[in-house]
Short mmCIF file of C-alpha atoms and ligand atoms in Angstrom, two decimals:
data_model
loop_
_atom_site.label_atom_id
_atom_site.label_comp_id
_atom_site.label_asym_id
_atom_site.label_seq_id
_atom_site.Cartn_x
_atom_site.Cartn_y
_atom_site.Cartn_z
CA MET A 14 -19.14 7.82 -14.31
CA ALA A 15 -21.56 5.88 -11.23
CA SER A 16 -23.26 3.47 -14.49
CA THR A 17 -19.86 2.23 -15.51
CA PHE A 18 -18.17 2.08 -12.49
CA SER A 19 -19.19 -1.99 -12.00
CA ALA A 20 -18.36 -2.88 -15.77
CA SER A 21 -14.75 -1.43 -14.94
CA VAL A 22 -14.05 -3.26 -12.11
CA ASN A 23 -15.28 -6.88 -14.68
CA GLN A 24 -12.22 -5.33 -16.23
CA TYR A 25 -10.29 -5.67 -13.94
CA VAL A 26 -12.39 -9.73 -13.17
CA ASP A 27 -11.86 -10.72 -16.31
CA ARG A 28 -8.27 -10.29 -17.76
CA ALA A 29 -7.56 -11.87 -14.36
CA ALA A 30 -9.52 -14.95 -14.74
CA ASP A 31 -7.96 -15.47 -18.61
CA LEU A 32 -4.90 -15.42 -17.64
CA LEU A 33 -6.47 -17.82 -14.88
CA GLY A 34 -7.36 -19.51 -17.42
CA LEU A 35 -11.10 -19.81 -15.10
CA GLU A 36 -13.48 -22.44 -16.24
CA GLN A 37 -16.57 -19.81 -17.72
CA ASP A 38 -19.13 -21.64 -15.10
CA ILE A 39 -16.57 -19.98 -12.33
CA ARG A 40 -15.83 -16.80 -14.06
CA GLY A 41 -19.44 -16.52 -13.93
CA LEU A 42 -19.78 -16.90 -10.45
CA LEU A 43 -17.42 -14.67 -9.91
CA ALA A 44 -18.91 -11.62 -11.68
CA ASP A 45 -22.03 -11.57 -10.83
CA PRO A 46 -23.52 -10.18 -6.88
CA TYR A 47 -24.87 -13.00 -4.70
CA ARG A 48 -27.05 -10.57 -3.44
CA GLN A 49 -28.31 -6.99 -3.85
CA ILE A 50 -30.58 -5.42 -1.43
CA ASP A 51 -32.02 -1.41 -2.78
CA VAL A 52 -34.63 -0.54 0.47
CA GLN A 53 -36.14 2.44 2.07
CA VAL A 54 -34.64 4.50 3.99
CA PRO A 55 -37.21 7.08 5.78
CA ILE A 56 -37.00 9.36 9.17
CA HIS A 57 -38.84 12.03 10.43
CA ALA A 58 -37.14 14.52 10.65
CA ASP A 59 -36.42 17.97 12.73
CA ASP A 60 -39.22 19.86 11.46
CA GLY A 61 -41.59 16.80 11.89
CA SER A 62 -41.96 16.33 8.50
CA VAL A 63 -40.44 12.79 6.38
CA HIS A 64 -38.22 12.41 4.52
CA THR A 65 -37.02 9.65 2.51
CA PHE A 66 -33.35 8.10 1.40
CA ARG A 67 -32.41 5.21 -0.18
CA GLY A 68 -30.35 2.48 1.46
CA TYR A 69 -28.17 -0.51 -0.85
CA ARG A 70 -26.28 -3.24 0.96
CA VAL A 71 -24.16 -5.29 -1.80
CA GLN A 72 -23.52 -9.11 -1.01
CA HIS A 73 -20.54 -9.47 -3.85
CA ASN A 74 -19.63 -13.18 -2.98
CA GLY A 75 -18.72 -15.18 0.58
CA ALA A 76 -17.16 -18.55 0.36
CA ARG A 77 -14.77 -17.47 2.60
CA GLY A 78 -16.25 -16.18 4.89
CA PRO A 79 -18.36 -14.31 6.29
CA PHE A 80 -19.92 -10.40 3.74
CA LYS A 81 -17.41 -7.65 4.84
CA GLY A 82 -17.38 -4.31 4.16
CA GLY A 83 -18.21 0.01 4.63
CA LEU A 84 -21.26 1.54 5.04
CA ARG A 85 -20.60 4.84 2.54
CA PHE A 86 -22.91 8.39 2.12
CA HIS A 87 -22.73 10.22 -0.15
CA PRO A 88 -25.95 12.19 -2.82
CA GLU A 89 -24.27 10.72 -5.76
CA THR A 90 -24.03 6.76 -4.35
CA ASP A 91 -25.94 4.13 -6.36
CA LEU A 92 -26.42 0.55 -6.43
CA ASP A 93 -24.13 0.63 -9.65
CA GLU A 94 -20.72 2.33 -7.48
CA VAL A 95 -22.12 0.00 -3.93
CA ARG A 96 -21.44 -3.18 -6.59
CA ALA A 97 -18.86 -2.01 -7.50
CA LEU A 98 -17.13 -1.47 -4.57
CA ALA A 99 -18.66 -4.55 -3.26
CA SER A 100 -16.53 -6.65 -5.54
CA LEU A 101 -13.45 -4.81 -5.10
CA MET A 102 -13.45 -6.54 -1.19
CA THR A 103 -14.65 -9.33 -2.25
CA TRP A 104 -11.26 -8.78 -4.08
CA LYS A 105 -9.23 -7.71 -1.70
CA SER A 106 -10.41 -9.79 1.93
CA ALA A 107 -9.36 -12.41 -0.29
CA LEU A 108 -5.63 -11.04 -1.58
CA LEU A 109 -5.31 -9.97 2.03
CA ASP A 110 -5.82 -14.02 3.38
CA LEU A 111 -8.80 -12.82 5.79
CA PRO A 112 -11.54 -15.07 6.16
CA PHE A 113 -14.20 -12.99 4.34
CA GLY A 114 -16.04 -12.35 1.17
CA GLY A 115 -16.65 -8.66 0.21
CA ALA A 116 -19.59 -6.55 0.01
CA LYS A 117 -20.80 -2.51 0.70
CA GLY A 118 -23.36 -0.32 1.11
CA GLY A 119 -24.25 3.15 0.78
CA VAL A 120 -27.54 5.62 1.39
CA THR A 121 -27.89 7.99 -0.56
CA ILE A 122 -27.48 11.41 0.96
CA ASP A 123 -25.54 14.13 2.12
CA PRO A 124 -24.56 13.90 6.05
CA SER A 125 -23.01 18.02 5.02
CA SER A 126 -27.40 19.16 4.93
CA LEU A 127 -28.71 17.01 7.50
CA SER A 128 -28.02 17.07 11.46
CA SER A 129 -26.63 15.18 13.37
CA ARG A 130 -29.63 13.64 15.16
CA GLU A 131 -30.87 13.20 11.10
CA LEU A 132 -28.48 11.31 10.51
CA GLU A 133 -28.31 9.32 13.64
CA ALA A 134 -32.01 8.26 13.02
CA ALA A 135 -30.83 7.62 8.89
CA THR A 136 -28.20 5.53 10.65
CA ARG A 137 -31.39 3.37 12.05
CA SER A 138 -33.62 3.86 9.63
CA PHE A 139 -31.00 1.40 6.73
CA THR A 140 -29.62 -0.64 9.82
CA HIS A 141 -33.28 -1.72 10.43
CA ALA A 142 -33.33 -2.51 6.76
CA ILE A 143 -30.72 -4.48 6.45
CA SER A 144 -31.06 -6.49 9.91
CA GLY A 145 -31.73 -9.74 8.62
CA ILE A 146 -29.24 -10.06 6.27
CA ILE A 147 -26.52 -9.05 8.45
CA GLY A 148 -25.31 -9.99 11.80
CA PRO A 149 -21.39 -11.05 12.58
CA ASN A 150 -21.19 -14.54 11.26
CA ALA A 151 -23.55 -12.70 8.02
CA ASP A 152 -22.17 -9.72 6.65
CA ILE A 153 -19.79 -7.00 8.94
CA LEU A 154 -20.60 -3.16 8.28
CA ALA A 155 -17.55 -1.22 8.79
CA PRO A 156 -16.66 3.13 8.35
CA ASP A 157 -16.18 4.87 4.69
CA VAL A 158 -16.94 8.22 3.39
CA ASN A 159 -18.62 9.80 5.50
CA THR A 160 -18.39 7.68 8.30
CA ASP A 161 -16.89 7.30 11.48
CA ALA A 162 -17.01 5.66 14.74
CA ARG A 163 -20.08 7.57 15.85
CA VAL A 164 -22.21 5.59 13.08
CA MET A 165 -20.04 2.92 13.57
CA GLY A 166 -21.83 3.23 17.61
CA TRP A 167 -24.91 3.91 16.44
CA VAL A 168 -24.98 0.85 13.29
CA MET A 169 -24.28 -1.68 15.98
CA ASP A 170 -26.76 0.19 18.60
CA ALA A 171 -29.69 -0.75 16.36
CA TYR A 172 -27.95 -3.91 15.15
CA SER A 173 -27.93 -4.92 18.86
CA SER A 174 -31.30 -3.27 20.33
CA GLN A 175 -33.21 -6.95 18.06
CA ALA A 176 -30.20 -9.06 17.95
CA GLY A 177 -28.64 -7.75 21.28
CA TRP A 178 -25.17 -7.50 22.57
CA SER A 179 -23.68 -7.35 18.58
CA PRO A 180 -20.83 -5.50 18.81
CA ALA A 181 -19.21 -7.49 16.03
CA VAL A 182 -21.70 -6.69 13.67
CA VAL A 183 -19.32 -3.73 12.37
CA THR A 184 -15.89 -3.23 13.08
CA GLY A 185 -14.36 1.19 13.20
CA LYS A 186 -16.68 1.50 16.46
CA PRO A 187 -16.05 3.66 19.44
CA LEU A 188 -13.55 2.16 21.84
CA GLU A 189 -15.67 2.52 23.94
CA LEU A 190 -18.16 -0.03 22.18
CA GLY A 191 -15.91 -2.96 21.23
CA GLY A 192 -13.50 -0.67 19.20
CA VAL A 193 -9.88 -1.62 18.84
CA PRO A 194 -6.21 0.75 19.09
CA GLY A 195 -5.21 1.59 15.62
CA ARG A 196 -8.02 0.96 13.71
CA VAL A 197 -8.98 4.49 12.55
CA GLU A 198 -4.96 4.93 11.37
CA ALA A 199 -5.26 1.84 10.40
CA THR A 200 -5.70 2.31 6.57
CA GLY A 201 -3.86 4.99 6.56
CA ARG A 202 -0.39 3.39 8.23
CA GLY A 203 -1.51 0.89 5.38
CA VAL A 204 -1.01 3.03 2.45
CA VAL A 205 2.22 4.88 3.82
CA SER A 206 3.67 1.35 4.42
CA ILE A 207 2.42 -0.60 0.90
CA THR A 208 3.95 2.40 -0.83
CA ALA A 209 7.52 1.83 1.84
CA SER A 210 7.87 -1.71 0.16
CA THR A 211 6.86 -0.83 -3.39
CA LEU A 212 9.85 2.03 -3.39
CA ALA A 213 11.60 0.00 -1.70
CA ALA A 214 11.32 -2.93 -4.26
CA LEU A 215 12.30 -0.05 -7.19
CA GLY A 216 15.58 0.55 -5.37
CA GLN A 217 14.20 3.66 -3.32
CA ALA A 218 13.24 5.33 -0.17
CA LEU A 219 9.96 6.54 1.33
CA THR A 220 12.31 9.28 3.39
CA GLY A 221 13.17 12.26 0.98
CA ARG A 222 10.23 11.60 -1.65
CA ARG A 223 8.16 13.99 -2.47
CA LEU A 224 4.53 12.32 -2.27
CA ALA A 225 0.79 14.74 -2.91
CA VAL A 226 -1.73 13.59 -1.37
CA GLN A 227 -6.24 13.80 -2.93
CA GLY A 228 -8.21 13.90 -0.28
CA PHE A 229 -7.78 15.12 3.83
CA GLY A 230 -10.44 12.68 5.16
CA ASN A 231 -9.73 9.32 7.16
CA VAL A 232 -7.01 8.04 4.96
CA GLY A 233 -5.47 10.70 3.47
CA ARG A 234 -5.02 13.04 6.51
CA HIS A 235 -3.34 9.93 8.38
CA VAL A 236 -1.49 8.39 5.13
CA ALA A 237 -0.06 13.05 5.40
CA GLN A 238 0.68 11.94 9.08
CA LEU A 239 2.58 9.16 9.30
CA ALA A 240 4.37 9.22 6.07
CA ALA A 241 5.61 13.04 7.10
CA GLU A 242 6.89 11.26 10.24
CA GLN A 243 8.75 8.04 8.24
CA GLY A 244 10.87 11.46 6.17
CA ALA A 245 8.63 12.16 3.79
CA VAL A 246 7.51 15.24 1.74
CA ILE A 247 4.12 16.44 1.76
CA VAL A 248 3.94 18.58 -0.91
CA ALA A 249 0.21 18.81 -1.63
CA VAL A 250 -2.44 18.20 0.12
CA SER A 251 -6.48 18.77 -1.22
CA ASP A 252 -10.12 18.01 0.26
CA VAL A 253 -13.25 18.86 -2.13
CA SER A 254 -12.45 22.62 -1.77
CA GLY A 255 -9.19 22.74 -3.32
CA GLY A 256 -6.01 22.38 -0.59
CA ARG A 257 -3.04 23.27 -0.58
CA CYS A 258 1.12 23.11 -1.36
CA ALA A 259 4.52 23.64 -0.47
CA PRO A 260 7.62 22.96 -2.44
CA GLU A 261 9.63 22.17 0.01
CA GLY A 262 7.32 20.44 2.13
CA ILE A 263 3.62 21.53 3.87
CA ASP A 264 4.07 21.28 7.86
CA ILE A 265 1.93 18.68 8.61
CA PRO A 266 0.97 18.49 12.82
CA ALA A 267 0.88 23.38 12.05
CA LEU A 268 -1.27 22.05 9.66
CA LEU A 269 -3.22 18.94 11.62
CA ALA A 270 -3.59 21.80 14.25
CA GLU A 271 -5.80 24.11 12.39
CA ALA A 272 -7.93 21.77 9.64
CA VAL A 273 -9.52 19.23 12.18
CA PRO A 274 -12.71 17.50 11.04
CA GLY A 275 -15.12 19.46 9.48
CA VAL A 276 -12.26 22.46 8.94
CA LEU A 277 -11.74 22.90 4.79
CA LEU A 278 -8.53 23.29 3.60
CA HIS A 279 -9.09 26.48 1.28
CA GLU A 280 -9.29 27.71 5.52
CA VAL A 281 -6.48 26.47 6.22
CA PRO A 282 -3.60 29.37 7.12
CA VAL A 283 -0.68 26.74 6.30
CA GLY A 284 0.89 26.01 2.49
CA ASP A 285 -0.70 27.96 -0.60
CA ALA A 286 -3.21 27.66 -2.74
CA ILE A 287 -3.87 24.88 -4.81
CA THR A 288 -6.50 23.86 -6.88
CA ASN A 289 -7.41 19.72 -7.09
CA ASP A 290 -6.79 19.11 -10.89
CA GLU A 291 -2.96 21.45 -9.84
CA LEU A 292 -2.23 19.02 -7.10
CA LEU A 293 -3.38 16.04 -9.96
CA GLY A 294 -0.58 17.15 -12.86
CA LEU A 295 2.57 17.91 -9.66
CA GLU A 296 6.10 17.30 -9.83
CA CYS A 297 5.99 14.49 -7.52
CA ASP A 298 7.52 11.08 -6.88
CA VAL A 299 4.86 9.50 -5.41
CA LEU A 300 1.21 10.46 -5.59
CA ILE A 301 -1.55 9.50 -3.80
CA PRO A 302 -5.25 9.69 -4.61
CA ALA A 303 -7.60 9.13 -1.19
CA ALA A 304 -10.88 11.06 -2.50
CA LEU A 305 -13.54 9.61 -4.29
CA GLU A 306 -13.52 6.97 -7.77
CA ASN A 307 -12.97 7.61 -11.01
CA ALA A 308 -10.83 11.26 -9.78
CA ILE A 309 -7.85 10.46 -12.92
CA ASP A 310 -9.69 9.70 -15.67
CA GLY A 311 -8.92 10.24 -19.94
CA THR A 312 -9.01 13.67 -19.08
CA ASN A 313 -6.29 14.37 -16.50
CA ALA A 314 -4.54 11.04 -16.80
CA SER A 315 -1.64 12.52 -18.84
CA ALA A 316 -1.45 15.53 -16.67
CA VAL A 317 -0.03 12.68 -13.86
CA ARG A 318 3.97 13.43 -14.08
CA ALA A 319 3.72 11.37 -10.62
CA PRO A 320 6.33 7.89 -11.67
CA LEU A 321 4.31 6.25 -9.19
CA VAL A 322 0.71 6.14 -8.27
CA VAL A 323 -0.66 4.62 -5.30
CA GLU A 324 -4.49 4.19 -5.10
CA ALA A 325 -5.63 5.02 -1.30
CA ALA A 326 -8.71 5.17 -2.93
CA ASN A 327 -11.03 2.64 -4.15
CA HIS A 328 -11.23 2.74 -7.75
CA PRO A 329 -9.82 6.44 -8.09
CA ILE A 330 -7.96 5.28 -11.86
CA THR A 331 -10.62 5.19 -14.53
CA PRO A 332 -9.73 1.59 -16.68
CA GLU A 333 -8.90 4.31 -19.53
CA ALA A 334 -7.11 6.45 -17.39
CA ASP A 335 -4.63 3.21 -16.08
CA VAL A 336 -3.95 2.65 -19.77
CA THR A 337 -2.63 5.81 -20.25
CA LEU A 338 -0.63 6.28 -17.03
CA ARG A 339 0.96 2.06 -17.71
CA ASP A 340 1.96 3.68 -21.34
CA ALA A 341 3.72 6.32 -19.91
CA GLY A 342 6.02 4.15 -17.20
CA VAL A 343 3.89 4.87 -14.26
CA THR A 344 3.55 2.58 -11.76
CA ILE A 345 0.28 1.94 -10.08
CA VAL A 346 -0.18 0.20 -6.75
CA PRO A 347 -3.96 -1.70 -6.68
CA ASP A 348 -6.60 0.29 -4.45
CA ILE A 349 -7.29 -3.51 -3.14
CA LEU A 350 -3.18 -3.85 -2.14
CA ALA A 351 -3.13 -0.35 -1.23
CA ASN A 352 -5.67 0.81 1.63
CA ALA A 353 -5.61 -3.22 3.02
CA GLY A 354 -5.04 -1.82 5.77
CA GLY A 355 -8.50 -1.15 6.65
CA VAL A 356 -10.40 -4.77 6.01
CA THR A 357 -7.24 -6.10 8.04
CA GLY A 358 -7.73 -3.93 10.74
CA SER A 359 -11.42 -5.00 10.73
CA TYR A 360 -10.46 -8.91 10.74
CA PHE A 361 -8.18 -7.42 14.27
CA GLU A 362 -11.21 -6.06 15.11
CA TRP A 363 -14.67 -8.58 14.51
CA THR A 364 -11.70 -11.14 16.48
CA ALA A 365 -11.62 -9.20 19.49
CA ASN A 366 -15.09 -9.33 19.68
CA LEU A 367 -15.51 -12.60 18.85
CA THR A 368 -13.45 -14.01 21.93
CA ALA A 369 -13.83 -10.96 24.21
CA PHE A 370 -10.11 -10.22 24.26
CA ARG A 371 -8.43 -6.82 23.79
CA TRP A 372 -5.74 -6.01 21.60
CA SER A 373 -3.03 -3.71 22.02
CA GLU A 374 -2.74 -0.91 19.65
CA GLU A 375 1.51 -1.78 19.63
CA ARG A 376 0.34 -5.82 18.84
CA PHE A 377 -2.02 -3.97 15.88
CA ASN A 378 -0.36 -1.62 14.07
CA GLN A 379 2.78 -4.85 14.11
CA GLU A 380 -0.07 -8.10 12.70
CA LEU A 381 -1.57 -5.83 10.49
CA LEU A 382 1.94 -4.38 9.03
CA SER A 383 2.69 -8.66 8.63
CA PHE A 384 -0.21 -9.43 6.75
CA LEU A 385 0.45 -5.91 4.19
CA GLY A 386 3.73 -7.55 4.13
CA ARG A 387 2.87 -10.82 3.37
CA ALA A 388 0.21 -9.47 -0.02
CA PHE A 389 2.57 -7.44 -0.89
CA GLU A 390 5.11 -9.89 -1.30
CA SER A 391 2.42 -12.29 -3.28
CA VAL A 392 1.81 -9.18 -5.66
CA TRP A 393 5.02 -8.50 -6.39
CA VAL A 394 6.36 -12.14 -7.00
CA ARG A 395 3.07 -12.42 -9.21
CA HIS A 396 3.96 -9.34 -11.02
CA LEU A 397 6.89 -10.62 -11.69
CA GLU A 398 6.56 -14.20 -12.84
CA HIS A 399 4.10 -13.65 -15.17
CA GLN A 400 5.21 -9.73 -16.33
CA VAL A 401 1.95 -8.17 -15.24
CA ASP A 402 0.96 -5.39 -13.07
CA LEU A 403 0.60 -4.71 -10.16
CA ARG A 404 -3.22 -4.80 -10.69
CA THR A 405 -3.26 -7.52 -12.62
CA ALA A 406 -1.76 -9.82 -10.29
CA ALA A 407 -3.03 -8.48 -7.32
CA TYR A 408 -6.17 -9.57 -8.87
CA MET A 409 -5.26 -12.96 -9.64
CA VAL A 410 -3.60 -14.19 -5.73
CA GLY A 411 -6.87 -12.70 -4.75
CA MET A 412 -9.39 -13.99 -7.75
CA ALA A 413 -7.84 -17.39 -7.53
CA ARG A 414 -8.22 -18.16 -3.71
CA VAL A 415 -11.73 -17.20 -4.33
CA ALA A 416 -11.54 -19.52 -6.97
CA GLU A 417 -10.31 -22.30 -4.91
CA ALA A 418 -12.92 -21.58 -1.64
CA VAL A 419 -15.78 -22.36 -4.61
CA ARG A 420 -14.69 -25.55 -6.23
CA LEU A 421 -14.19 -27.11 -2.32
CA ARG A 422 -17.43 -26.05 -1.34
CA GLY A 423 -18.85 -27.69 -4.12
CA LEU A 424 -19.98 -24.61 -5.41
CA ALA A 425 -19.44 -24.59 -9.26
P1 NAD B 13 -13.50 10.45 4.29
O1 NAD B 13 -15.13 10.90 4.10
O2 NAD B 13 -13.55 10.35 5.69
O3 NAD B 13 -12.73 12.09 3.41
C1 NAD B 13 -13.02 11.59 2.04
C2 NAD B 13 -12.29 12.66 1.50
O4 NAD B 13 -12.22 13.41 0.06
C3 NAD B 13 -12.36 14.42 2.58
O5 NAD B 13 -11.48 15.45 2.93
C4 NAD B 13 -13.58 14.75 1.30
O6 NAD B 13 -13.46 16.90 1.85
C5 NAD B 13 -12.23 14.57 -0.17
N1 NAD B 13 -13.28 15.18 -1.45
C6 NAD B 13 -14.11 14.18 -1.80
N2 NAD B 13 -15.21 15.09 -3.09
C7 NAD B 13 -13.71 15.36 -3.65
C8 NAD B 13 -13.48 15.67 -4.77
N3 NAD B 13 -13.99 15.45 -5.57
N4 NAD B 13 -12.41 15.64 -5.16
C9 NAD B 13 -11.33 16.13 -3.92
N5 NAD B 13 -10.97 15.91 -2.58
C10 NAD B 13 -12.68 15.31 -2.46
O7 NAD B 13 -13.71 9.52 2.89
P2 NAD B 13 -12.18 7.81 3.69
O8 NAD B 13 -12.93 7.13 4.80
O9 NAD B 13 -10.80 8.84 3.55
O10 NAD B 13 -12.49 7.43 2.00
C11 NAD B 13 -11.50 8.19 1.59
C12 NAD B 13 -11.50 6.58 -0.36
O11 NAD B 13 -10.46 5.86 0.87
C13 NAD B 13 -13.40 5.88 -0.40
O12 NAD B 13 -12.27 5.61 -1.72
C14 NAD B 13 -12.58 5.03 0.89
O13 NAD B 13 -13.88 3.53 -0.04
C15 NAD B 13 -11.64 4.39 0.53
N6 NAD B 13 -11.46 3.75 1.83
C16 NAD B 13 -11.39 4.16 2.86
C17 NAD B 13 -11.22 3.12 4.03
C18 NAD B 13 -11.54 3.41 5.71
O14 NAD B 13 -10.99 2.37 6.92
N7 NAD B 13 -12.14 5.10 5.38
C19 NAD B 13 -10.36 1.54 4.24
C20 NAD B 13 -10.56 1.72 2.62
C21 NAD B 13 -10.93 2.38 1.84
#
């Protein structure tokens, strides 16, 4: 329900603001986006006709640094969705103590219906349309749903053709254009690390735990791969076409060899077939929604049997489902903590670009785990001290930092 997405996020913002005792004027400032633009994205299609799409960039709050956030291509993306995702980025960056504000971008487009040339044309057209408000010290883009390193390379080139060499305007780039080794896996690596930390805090180990992962894109496939390498048993994975399952654990290397990007899981002959609905209700130790928002809502939340749900996707649980799950005793690790490995890795890439220094993958992964470890600790401590759920604790940590920056800058 895209029309209520930003209102859903604001419910969490309000709850944390109440507990923090934030003043009314600061609350108003934090709930609203700083700037939102809605642009026309025209392209010449391969048949010579002109197609136009809509594109959005929302800059939510920049009190702590330049705006930062991904760019998604999806046929159902709209301004409300992008506004909600921009708000999540503000709290996520602050929770990780990164020197960024929050932003998000989207183009209402179905990339599977476009040729590679048309996709490039749409990327360049959108980048030109927003070029006045982005930049290495203004607003930095990154990959999200249906966008990848190739798309980020086009963004970088389109912006640099106007402004001069500017790799730091976008992260998640190809290595040859200033990308850093480790960034592609960073979101998935972070999800696995936060899952392991949560299990450890609950007195359990990741090794031997049975995980079900919904979504097999950049985030989901790395979660499955890295968790399996660390001894977890992946009992099911899925994508938009459906999924594969095996009660004794899927042979993940065999699956990855078959399910290369572009191949859908329903075509892959590894394990047994399973639907997305069945996956969500599977008996397992950890459920990891890593596809799209609102995957678990009022209609299916009561079917969830996992005692721990880790939000690898942004906002995969509606507020209604959040209540149902918590009432059933399910522990939920919120998106702004669970998938923050992505923006943290982007911060390293941005830093590397601004200083023109090449990071090793070893240093990247080491720093990533340190940043995530500190963030997890701050959330867990707040959760225990205030006797609140992990989502509320995470919002409280992030919002307190943004509110303080707002006050210190004299903005409110
Ligand atoms: P992606 O486009 O690479 O993959 C999305 C996956 O979800 C695909 O496997 C697709 O088939 C599947 N999917 C789509 N609709 C589905 C449906 N209805 N049911 C089941 N599966 C479905 O996207 P991604 O980059 O992996 O992002 C996934 C989620 O993680 C999004 O919520 C995104 O905002 C979030 N996220 C991504 C990053 C990143 O670095 N890429 C960082 C933080 C958060």
